CSV table of C-alpha atoms and ligand atoms in Angstrom, one decimal:
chain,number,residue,atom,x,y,z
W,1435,UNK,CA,-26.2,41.1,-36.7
W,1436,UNK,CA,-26.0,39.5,-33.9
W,1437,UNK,CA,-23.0,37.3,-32.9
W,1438,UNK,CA,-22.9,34.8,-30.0
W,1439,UNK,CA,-19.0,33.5,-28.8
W,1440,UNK,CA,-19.0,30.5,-27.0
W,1441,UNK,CA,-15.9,31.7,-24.6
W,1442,UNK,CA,-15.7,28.5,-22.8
W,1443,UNK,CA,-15.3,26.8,-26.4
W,1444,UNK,CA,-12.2,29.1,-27.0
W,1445,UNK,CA,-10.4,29.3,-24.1
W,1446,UNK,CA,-8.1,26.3,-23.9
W,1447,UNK,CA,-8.3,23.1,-21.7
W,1448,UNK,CA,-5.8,23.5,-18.6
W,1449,UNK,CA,-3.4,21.0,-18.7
W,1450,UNK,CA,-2.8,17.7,-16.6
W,1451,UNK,CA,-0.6,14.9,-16.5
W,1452,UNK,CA,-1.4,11.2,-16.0
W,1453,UNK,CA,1.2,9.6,-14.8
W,1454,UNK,CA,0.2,5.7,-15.4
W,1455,UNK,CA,-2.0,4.1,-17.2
W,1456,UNK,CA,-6.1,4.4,-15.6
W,1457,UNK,CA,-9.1,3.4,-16.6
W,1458,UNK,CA,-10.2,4.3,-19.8
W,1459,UNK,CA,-13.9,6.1,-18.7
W,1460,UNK,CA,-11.8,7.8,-16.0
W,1461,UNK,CA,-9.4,9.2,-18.9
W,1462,UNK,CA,-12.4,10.4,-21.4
W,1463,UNK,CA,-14.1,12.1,-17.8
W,1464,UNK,CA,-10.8,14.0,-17.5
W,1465,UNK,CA,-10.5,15.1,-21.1
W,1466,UNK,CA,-13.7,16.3,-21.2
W,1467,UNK,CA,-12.0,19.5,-19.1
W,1468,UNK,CA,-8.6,19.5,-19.5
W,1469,UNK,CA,-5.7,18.3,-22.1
W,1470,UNK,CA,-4.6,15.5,-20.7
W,1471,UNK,CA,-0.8,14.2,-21.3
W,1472,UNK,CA,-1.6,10.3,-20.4
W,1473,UNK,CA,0.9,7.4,-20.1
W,1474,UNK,CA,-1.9,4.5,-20.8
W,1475,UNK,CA,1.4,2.9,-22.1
W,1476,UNK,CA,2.7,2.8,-18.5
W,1477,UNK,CA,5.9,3.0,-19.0
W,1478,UNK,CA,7.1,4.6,-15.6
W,1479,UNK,CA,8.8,7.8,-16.1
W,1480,UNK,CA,12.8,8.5,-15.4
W,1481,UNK,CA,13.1,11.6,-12.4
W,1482,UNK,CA,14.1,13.8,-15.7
W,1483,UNK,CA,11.2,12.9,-17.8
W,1484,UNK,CA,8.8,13.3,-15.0
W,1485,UNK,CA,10.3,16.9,-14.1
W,1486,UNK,CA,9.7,17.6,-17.9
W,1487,UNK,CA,5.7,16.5,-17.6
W,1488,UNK,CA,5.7,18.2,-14.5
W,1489,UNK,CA,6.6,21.5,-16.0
W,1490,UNK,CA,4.0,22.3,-18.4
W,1491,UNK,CA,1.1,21.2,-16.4
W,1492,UNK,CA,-1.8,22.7,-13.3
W,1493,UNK,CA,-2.4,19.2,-11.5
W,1494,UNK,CA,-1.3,15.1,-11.9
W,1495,UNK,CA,-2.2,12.2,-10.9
W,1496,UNK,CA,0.8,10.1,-9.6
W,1497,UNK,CA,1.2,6.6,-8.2
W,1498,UNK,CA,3.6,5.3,-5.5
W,1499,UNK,CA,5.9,5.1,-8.5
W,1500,UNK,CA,6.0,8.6,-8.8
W,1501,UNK,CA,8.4,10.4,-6.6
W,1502,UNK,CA,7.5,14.2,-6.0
W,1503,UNK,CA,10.3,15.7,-4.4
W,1504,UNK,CA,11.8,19.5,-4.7
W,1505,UNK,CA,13.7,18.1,-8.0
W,1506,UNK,CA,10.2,16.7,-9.8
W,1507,UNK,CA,9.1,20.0,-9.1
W,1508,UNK,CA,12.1,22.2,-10.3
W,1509,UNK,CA,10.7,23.4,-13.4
W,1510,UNK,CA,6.8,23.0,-12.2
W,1511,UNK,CA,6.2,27.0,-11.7
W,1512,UNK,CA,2.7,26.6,-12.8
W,1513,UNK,CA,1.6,23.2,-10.6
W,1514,UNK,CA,-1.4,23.4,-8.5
W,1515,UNK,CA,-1.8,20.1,-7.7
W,1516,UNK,CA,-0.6,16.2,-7.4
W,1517,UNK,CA,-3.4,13.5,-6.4
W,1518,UNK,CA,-1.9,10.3,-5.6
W,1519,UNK,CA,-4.0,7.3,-6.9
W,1520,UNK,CA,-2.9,5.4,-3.3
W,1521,UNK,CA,-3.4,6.2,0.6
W,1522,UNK,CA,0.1,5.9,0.8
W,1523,UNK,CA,2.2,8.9,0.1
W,1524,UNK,CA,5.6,8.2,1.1
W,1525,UNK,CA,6.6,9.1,-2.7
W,1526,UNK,CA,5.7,12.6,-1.7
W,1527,UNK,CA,8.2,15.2,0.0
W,1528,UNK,CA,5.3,16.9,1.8
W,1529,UNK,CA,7.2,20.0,2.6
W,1530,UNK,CA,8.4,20.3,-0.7
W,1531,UNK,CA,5.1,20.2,-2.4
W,1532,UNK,CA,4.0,23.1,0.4
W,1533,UNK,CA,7.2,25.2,-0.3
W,1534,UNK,CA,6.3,25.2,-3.9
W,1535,UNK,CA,2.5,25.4,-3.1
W,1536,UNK,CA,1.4,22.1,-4.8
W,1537,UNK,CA,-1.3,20.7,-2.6
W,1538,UNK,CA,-1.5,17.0,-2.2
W,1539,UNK,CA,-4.2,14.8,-1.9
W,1540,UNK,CA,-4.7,10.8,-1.2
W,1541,UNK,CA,-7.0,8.2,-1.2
W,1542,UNK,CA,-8.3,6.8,1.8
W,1543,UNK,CA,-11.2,4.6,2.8
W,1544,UNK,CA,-11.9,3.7,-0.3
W,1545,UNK,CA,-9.9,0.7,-0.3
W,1546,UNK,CA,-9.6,-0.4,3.6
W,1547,UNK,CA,-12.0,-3.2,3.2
W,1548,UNK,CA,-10.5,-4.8,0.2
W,1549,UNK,CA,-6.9,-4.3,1.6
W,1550,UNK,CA,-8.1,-5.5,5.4
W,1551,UNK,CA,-8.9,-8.5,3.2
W,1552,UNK,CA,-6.1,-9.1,1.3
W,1553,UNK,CA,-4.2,-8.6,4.7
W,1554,UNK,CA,-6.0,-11.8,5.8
W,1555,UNK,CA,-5.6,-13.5,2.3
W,1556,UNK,CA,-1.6,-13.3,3.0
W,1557,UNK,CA,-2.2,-14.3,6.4
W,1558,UNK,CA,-3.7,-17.0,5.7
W,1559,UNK,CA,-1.6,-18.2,2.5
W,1560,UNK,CA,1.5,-17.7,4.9
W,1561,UNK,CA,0.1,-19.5,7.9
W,1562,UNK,CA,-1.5,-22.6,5.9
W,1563,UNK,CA,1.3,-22.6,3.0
W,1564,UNK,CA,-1.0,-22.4,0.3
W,1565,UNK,CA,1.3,-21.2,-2.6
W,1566,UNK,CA,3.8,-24.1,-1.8
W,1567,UNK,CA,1.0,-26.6,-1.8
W,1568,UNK,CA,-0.4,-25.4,-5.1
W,1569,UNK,CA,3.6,-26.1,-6.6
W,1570,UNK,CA,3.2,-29.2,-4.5
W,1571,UNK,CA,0.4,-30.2,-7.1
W,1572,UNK,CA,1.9,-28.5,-10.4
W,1573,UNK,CA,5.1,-30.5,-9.8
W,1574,UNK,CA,3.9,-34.3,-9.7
W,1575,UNK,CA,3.9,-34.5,-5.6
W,1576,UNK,CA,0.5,-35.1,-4.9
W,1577,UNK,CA,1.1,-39.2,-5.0
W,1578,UNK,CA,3.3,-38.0,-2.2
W,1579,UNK,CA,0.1,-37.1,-0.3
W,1580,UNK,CA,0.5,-38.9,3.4
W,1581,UNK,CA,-0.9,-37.7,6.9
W,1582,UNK,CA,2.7,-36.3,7.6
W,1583,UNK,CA,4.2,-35.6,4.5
W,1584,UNK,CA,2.4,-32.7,3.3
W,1585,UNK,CA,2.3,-28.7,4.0
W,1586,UNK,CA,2.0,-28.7,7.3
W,1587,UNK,CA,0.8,-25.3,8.3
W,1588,UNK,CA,0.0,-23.3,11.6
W,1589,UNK,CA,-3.4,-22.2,12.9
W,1590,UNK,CA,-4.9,-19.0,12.8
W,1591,UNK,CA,-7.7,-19.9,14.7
W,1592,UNK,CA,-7.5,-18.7,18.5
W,1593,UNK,CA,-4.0,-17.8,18.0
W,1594,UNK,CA,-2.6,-14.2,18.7
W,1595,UNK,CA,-2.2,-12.1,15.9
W,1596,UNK,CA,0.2,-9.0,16.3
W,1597,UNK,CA,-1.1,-5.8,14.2
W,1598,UNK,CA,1.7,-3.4,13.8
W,1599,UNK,CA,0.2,0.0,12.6
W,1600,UNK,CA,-3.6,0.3,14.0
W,1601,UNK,CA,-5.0,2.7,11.3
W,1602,UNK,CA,-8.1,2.2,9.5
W,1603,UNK,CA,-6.8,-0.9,8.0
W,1604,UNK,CA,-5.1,-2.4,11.2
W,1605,UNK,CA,-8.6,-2.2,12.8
W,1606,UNK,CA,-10.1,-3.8,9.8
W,1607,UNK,CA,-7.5,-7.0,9.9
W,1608,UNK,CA,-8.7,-7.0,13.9
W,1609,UNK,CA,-12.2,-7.2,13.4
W,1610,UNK,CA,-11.6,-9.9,10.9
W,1611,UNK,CA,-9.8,-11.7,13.5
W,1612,UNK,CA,-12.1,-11.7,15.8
W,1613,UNK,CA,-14.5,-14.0,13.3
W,1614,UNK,CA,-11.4,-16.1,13.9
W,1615,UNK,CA,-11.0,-16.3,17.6
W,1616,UNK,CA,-8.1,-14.4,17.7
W,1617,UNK,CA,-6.3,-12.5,20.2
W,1618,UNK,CA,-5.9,-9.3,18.9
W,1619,UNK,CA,-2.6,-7.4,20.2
W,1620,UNK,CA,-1.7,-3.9,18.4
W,1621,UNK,CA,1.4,-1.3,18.9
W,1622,UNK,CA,0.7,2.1,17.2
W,1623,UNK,CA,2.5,5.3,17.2
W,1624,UNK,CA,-1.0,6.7,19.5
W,1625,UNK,CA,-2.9,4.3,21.4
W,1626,UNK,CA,-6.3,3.9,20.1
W,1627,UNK,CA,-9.4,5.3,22.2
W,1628,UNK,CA,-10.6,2.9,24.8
W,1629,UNK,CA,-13.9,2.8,22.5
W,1630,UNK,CA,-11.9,2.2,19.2
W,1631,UNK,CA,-9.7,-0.4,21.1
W,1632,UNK,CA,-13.1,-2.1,22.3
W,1633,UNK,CA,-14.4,-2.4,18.9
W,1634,UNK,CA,-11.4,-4.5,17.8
W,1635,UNK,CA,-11.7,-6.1,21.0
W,1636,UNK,CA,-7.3,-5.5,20.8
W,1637,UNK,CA,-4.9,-4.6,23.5
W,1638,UNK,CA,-1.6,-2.2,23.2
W,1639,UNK,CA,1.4,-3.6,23.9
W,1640,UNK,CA,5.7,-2.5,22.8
W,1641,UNK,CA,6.6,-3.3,19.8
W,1642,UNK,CA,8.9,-6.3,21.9
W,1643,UNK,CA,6.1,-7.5,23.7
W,1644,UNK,CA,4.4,-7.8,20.4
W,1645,UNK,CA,7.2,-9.4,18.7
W,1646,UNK,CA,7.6,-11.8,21.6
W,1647,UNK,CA,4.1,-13.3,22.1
W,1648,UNK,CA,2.4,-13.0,18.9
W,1649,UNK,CA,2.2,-16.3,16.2
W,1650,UNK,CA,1.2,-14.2,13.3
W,1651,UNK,CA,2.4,-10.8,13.0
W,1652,UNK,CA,0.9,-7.9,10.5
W,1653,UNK,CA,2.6,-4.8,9.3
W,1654,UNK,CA,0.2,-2.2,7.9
W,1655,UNK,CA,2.0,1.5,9.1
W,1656,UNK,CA,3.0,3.9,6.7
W,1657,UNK,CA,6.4,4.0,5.8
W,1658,UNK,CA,8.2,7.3,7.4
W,1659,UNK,CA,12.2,7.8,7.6
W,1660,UNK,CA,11.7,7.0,11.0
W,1661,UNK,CA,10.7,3.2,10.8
W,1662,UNK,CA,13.1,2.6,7.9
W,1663,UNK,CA,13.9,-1.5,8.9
W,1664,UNK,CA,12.2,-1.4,12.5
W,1665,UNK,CA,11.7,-4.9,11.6
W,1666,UNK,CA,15.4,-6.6,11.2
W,1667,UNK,CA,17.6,-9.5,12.7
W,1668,UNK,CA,17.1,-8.1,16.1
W,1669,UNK,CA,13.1,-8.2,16.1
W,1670,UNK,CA,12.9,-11.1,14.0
W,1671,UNK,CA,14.5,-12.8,16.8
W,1672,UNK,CA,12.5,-12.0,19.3
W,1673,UNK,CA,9.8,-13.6,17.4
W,1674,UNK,CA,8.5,-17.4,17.8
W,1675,UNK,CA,10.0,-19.8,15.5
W,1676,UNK,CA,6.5,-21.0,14.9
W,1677,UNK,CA,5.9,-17.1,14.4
W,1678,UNK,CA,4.7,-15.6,10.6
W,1679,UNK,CA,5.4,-12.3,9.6
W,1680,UNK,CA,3.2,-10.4,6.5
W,1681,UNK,CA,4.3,-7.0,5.1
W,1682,UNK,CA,1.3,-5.6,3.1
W,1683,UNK,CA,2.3,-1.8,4.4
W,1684,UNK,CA,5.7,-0.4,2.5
W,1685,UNK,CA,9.0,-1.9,1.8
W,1686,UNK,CA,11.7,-0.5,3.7
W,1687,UNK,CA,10.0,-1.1,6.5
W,1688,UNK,CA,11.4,-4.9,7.1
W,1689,UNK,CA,14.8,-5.3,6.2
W,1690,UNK,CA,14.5,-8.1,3.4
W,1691,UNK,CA,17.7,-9.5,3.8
W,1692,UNK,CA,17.5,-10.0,7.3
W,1693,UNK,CA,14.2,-11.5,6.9
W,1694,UNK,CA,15.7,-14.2,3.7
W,1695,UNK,CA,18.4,-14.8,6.2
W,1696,UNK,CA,15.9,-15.7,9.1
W,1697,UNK,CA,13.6,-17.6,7.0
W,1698,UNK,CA,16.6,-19.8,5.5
W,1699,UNK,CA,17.6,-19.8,9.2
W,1700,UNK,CA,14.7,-21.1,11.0
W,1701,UNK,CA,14.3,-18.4,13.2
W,1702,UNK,CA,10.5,-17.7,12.4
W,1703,UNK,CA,8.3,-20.5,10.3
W,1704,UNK,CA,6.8,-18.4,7.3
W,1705,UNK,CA,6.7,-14.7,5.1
W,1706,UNK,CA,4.3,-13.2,3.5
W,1707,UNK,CA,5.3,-9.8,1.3
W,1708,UNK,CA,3.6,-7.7,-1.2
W,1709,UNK,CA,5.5,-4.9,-0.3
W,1710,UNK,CA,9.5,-5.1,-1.2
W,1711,UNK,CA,12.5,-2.8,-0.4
W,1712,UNK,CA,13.7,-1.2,-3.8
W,1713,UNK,CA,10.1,-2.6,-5.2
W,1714,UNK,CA,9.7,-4.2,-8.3
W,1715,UNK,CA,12.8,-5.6,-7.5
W,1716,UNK,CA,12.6,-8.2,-5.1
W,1717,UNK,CA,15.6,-9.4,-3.1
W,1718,UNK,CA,16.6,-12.9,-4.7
W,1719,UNK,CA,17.3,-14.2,-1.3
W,1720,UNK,CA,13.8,-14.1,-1.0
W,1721,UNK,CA,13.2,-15.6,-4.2
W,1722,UNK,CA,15.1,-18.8,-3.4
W,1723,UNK,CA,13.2,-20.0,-0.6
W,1724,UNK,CA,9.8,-21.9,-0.6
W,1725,UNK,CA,8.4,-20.3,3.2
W,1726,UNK,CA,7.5,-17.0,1.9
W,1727,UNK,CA,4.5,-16.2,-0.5
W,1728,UNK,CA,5.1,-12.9,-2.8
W,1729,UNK,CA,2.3,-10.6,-4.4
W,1730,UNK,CA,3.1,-7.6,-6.3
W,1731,UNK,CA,1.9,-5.1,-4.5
W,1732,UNK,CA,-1.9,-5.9,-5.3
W,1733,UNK,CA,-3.3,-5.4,-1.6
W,1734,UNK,CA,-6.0,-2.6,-2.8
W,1735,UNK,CA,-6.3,-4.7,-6.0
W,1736,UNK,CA,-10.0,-5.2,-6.7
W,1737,UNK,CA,-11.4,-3.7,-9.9
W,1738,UNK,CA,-14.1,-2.0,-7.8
W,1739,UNK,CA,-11.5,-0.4,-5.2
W,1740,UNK,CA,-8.9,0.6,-8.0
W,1741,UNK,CA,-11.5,2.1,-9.8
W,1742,UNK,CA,-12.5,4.1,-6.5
W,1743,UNK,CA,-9.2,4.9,-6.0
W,1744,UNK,CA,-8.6,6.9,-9.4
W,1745,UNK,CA,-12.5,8.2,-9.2
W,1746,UNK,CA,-11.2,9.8,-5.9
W,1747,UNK,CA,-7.9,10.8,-7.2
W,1748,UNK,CA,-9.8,12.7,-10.0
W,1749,UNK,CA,-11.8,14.7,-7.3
W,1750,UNK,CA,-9.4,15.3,-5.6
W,1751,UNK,CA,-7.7,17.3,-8.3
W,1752,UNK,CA,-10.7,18.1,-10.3
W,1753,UNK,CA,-11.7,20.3,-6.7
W,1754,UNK,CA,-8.5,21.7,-6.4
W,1755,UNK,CA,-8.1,23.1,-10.2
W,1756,UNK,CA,-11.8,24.7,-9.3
W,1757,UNK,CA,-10.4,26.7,-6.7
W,1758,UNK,CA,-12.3,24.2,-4.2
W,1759,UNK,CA,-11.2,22.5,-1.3
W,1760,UNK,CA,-9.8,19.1,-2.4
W,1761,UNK,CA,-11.8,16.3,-0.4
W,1762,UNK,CA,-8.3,14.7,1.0
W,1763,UNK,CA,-5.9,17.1,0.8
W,1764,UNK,CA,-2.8,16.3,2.7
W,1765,UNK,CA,-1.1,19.8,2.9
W,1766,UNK,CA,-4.2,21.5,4.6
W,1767,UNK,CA,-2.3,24.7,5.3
W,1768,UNK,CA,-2.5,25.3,1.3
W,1769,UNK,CA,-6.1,26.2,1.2
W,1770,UNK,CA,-6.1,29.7,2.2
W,1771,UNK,CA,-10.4,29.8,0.7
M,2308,8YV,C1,-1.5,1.3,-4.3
M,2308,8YV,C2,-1.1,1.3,-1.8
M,2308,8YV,O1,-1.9,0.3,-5.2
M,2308,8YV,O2,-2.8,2.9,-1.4
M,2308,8YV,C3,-1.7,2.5,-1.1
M,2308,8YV,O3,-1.0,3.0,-0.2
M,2308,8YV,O4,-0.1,0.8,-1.4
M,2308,8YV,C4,-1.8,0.7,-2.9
M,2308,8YV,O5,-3.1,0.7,-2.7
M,2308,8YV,C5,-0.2,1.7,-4.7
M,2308,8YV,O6,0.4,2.6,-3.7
M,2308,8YV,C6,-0.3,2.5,-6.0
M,2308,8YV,O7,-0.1,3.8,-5.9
């Protein structure tokens, strides 16, 4: 008699962990090879609970709202893996994921376009103070309509627009500019290749000089320990008081109060934030003042990107559970194949 085993059908799934809700034909993909401990309620996690998913699992997907630090990884012997579903990973302790011989991966380029975009949206809101014209309308004013009395706004049009942080996403926000006539004047940690700085048709400058002659200024660096509030009082004030400022790169990296205190003040004309210190908590400073224009963090928030984002996520820590290496893996020095 002859008996065939199906092997593969016996041998259990390996085990991952999905930190937040995803999209459900992402999910069923992932469960078709491994058990999958999903949050689709999306509840996020306490430091203790997350330790506790970590520790019975090979890989995870994580969101910025996931911090993986030596702690999250205490009890994690078995751990091959974390993909963050974000470019961002500033909720990763790098070393300590290589020290315990997690890799990590991200998700780039897959979502500069549509957050280049939004970083114009908020620009633009800021600049032309769309969100306080739309409350204009929703409480009663619009009788109030005269050539004066309304919104008055600022150009963007052949004004000077500051990019902080020249990444892939920077040089998508200057290339948008230049539809607009803009100046385009960038700082960076590295200046970008004269071909690179040509393309964007954008000239380096300090961080001052920046600050000083800009009208609209754009954050989009990553957030290191480094630039922890290298935008406070003292840079806001070097700015124009017809000046806007738009945070679409990490919170932390402006000093909020400072910033409530200097809109309240006068000292620059208008915000624009979807990134918040101590996110989602916002400072209620901010919340009490009409010249700056909140999102929640929804820069990369398009269902085609978000849906990239987690398809990429996925490969990244399908590849690395298949002993391959993972297509953006941060730790490179973890791949010994
Ligand atoms: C994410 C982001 O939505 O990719 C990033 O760095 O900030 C956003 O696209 C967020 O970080 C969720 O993880």
């Amino acid at each position: 008699m002859n008996i065939s085993v199906n092997t593969q059908a016996l041998m259990s799934k390996p085990k991952i962990f999905v930190a937040r809700a995803i999209f459900p034909e992402a999910l069923a993909k992932l469960e078709e090879s491994f058990e999958v401990l999903s949050n689709q309620a999306d509840r996020i996690f306490t430091p203790q609970e997350l330790q506790k998913a970590l520790s019975g699992v090979v890989g995870a997907l994580v969101t910025g709202s996931e911090r993986i630090d030596a702690g999250a990884l205490s009890e994690a012997s078995g751990l091959k893996v974390v993909a963050n579903i974000s470019v961002g990973y500033n909720n990763f302790d790098v070393p300590a994921m290589s020290t315990a011989g997690v890799m990590a991966s991200n998700t780039p380029d897959v979502l500069t376009d549509t957050t280049a975009d939004f970083g114009f949206a908020l620009l633009m809101a800021t600049a032309r103070r769309i969100t306080e014209s739309e409350h204009w309308i929703r409480n009663g004013k619009w009788d109030q309509w005269s050539i004066v009395n309304n919104p008055l706004g600022m150009d963007l049009h052949h004004s000077t627009l500051g990019i902080i942080g020249m990444g892939r996403i920077g040089q998508g926000i200057a290339k948008r500019a230049l539809g607009f006539g803009m100046k385009v004047i960038y700082h960076n940690r590295s200046r970008l290749s004269e071909a690179d700085e040509k393309a964007c048709d954008a000239t380096y400058v300090s961080k001052e000089d920046l600050l000083r002659n800009a009208d609209h200024v754009i954050l989009v660096l990553p957030y290191t320990s480094e630039n922890h509030h290298m935008i406070g009082a003292k840079e806001i004030a070097l700015m124009k008081p017809s000046a806007t400022l738009v945070n679409i790169a990490r919170g932390g990296i402006v000093d909020d109060l400072a910033l409530a205190q200097a809109l309240k003040a006068g000292t620059i004309f208008a915000a624009g934030l979807d990134v918040f210190e101590g996110e989602p908590k916002v400072n209620p400073e901010l919340l009490k003042l009409s010249n700056v224009v909140l999102a929640p963090h929804i820069a990369s928030a398009t269902e085609k990107t978000r849906r990239a984002m987690v398809d990429l996520a996925v490969e990244n820590l399908s590849a690395a559970l298949d002993g391959k290496r993972p297509p953006n893996l941060i730790n490179a020095e973890l791949f010994k194949n």
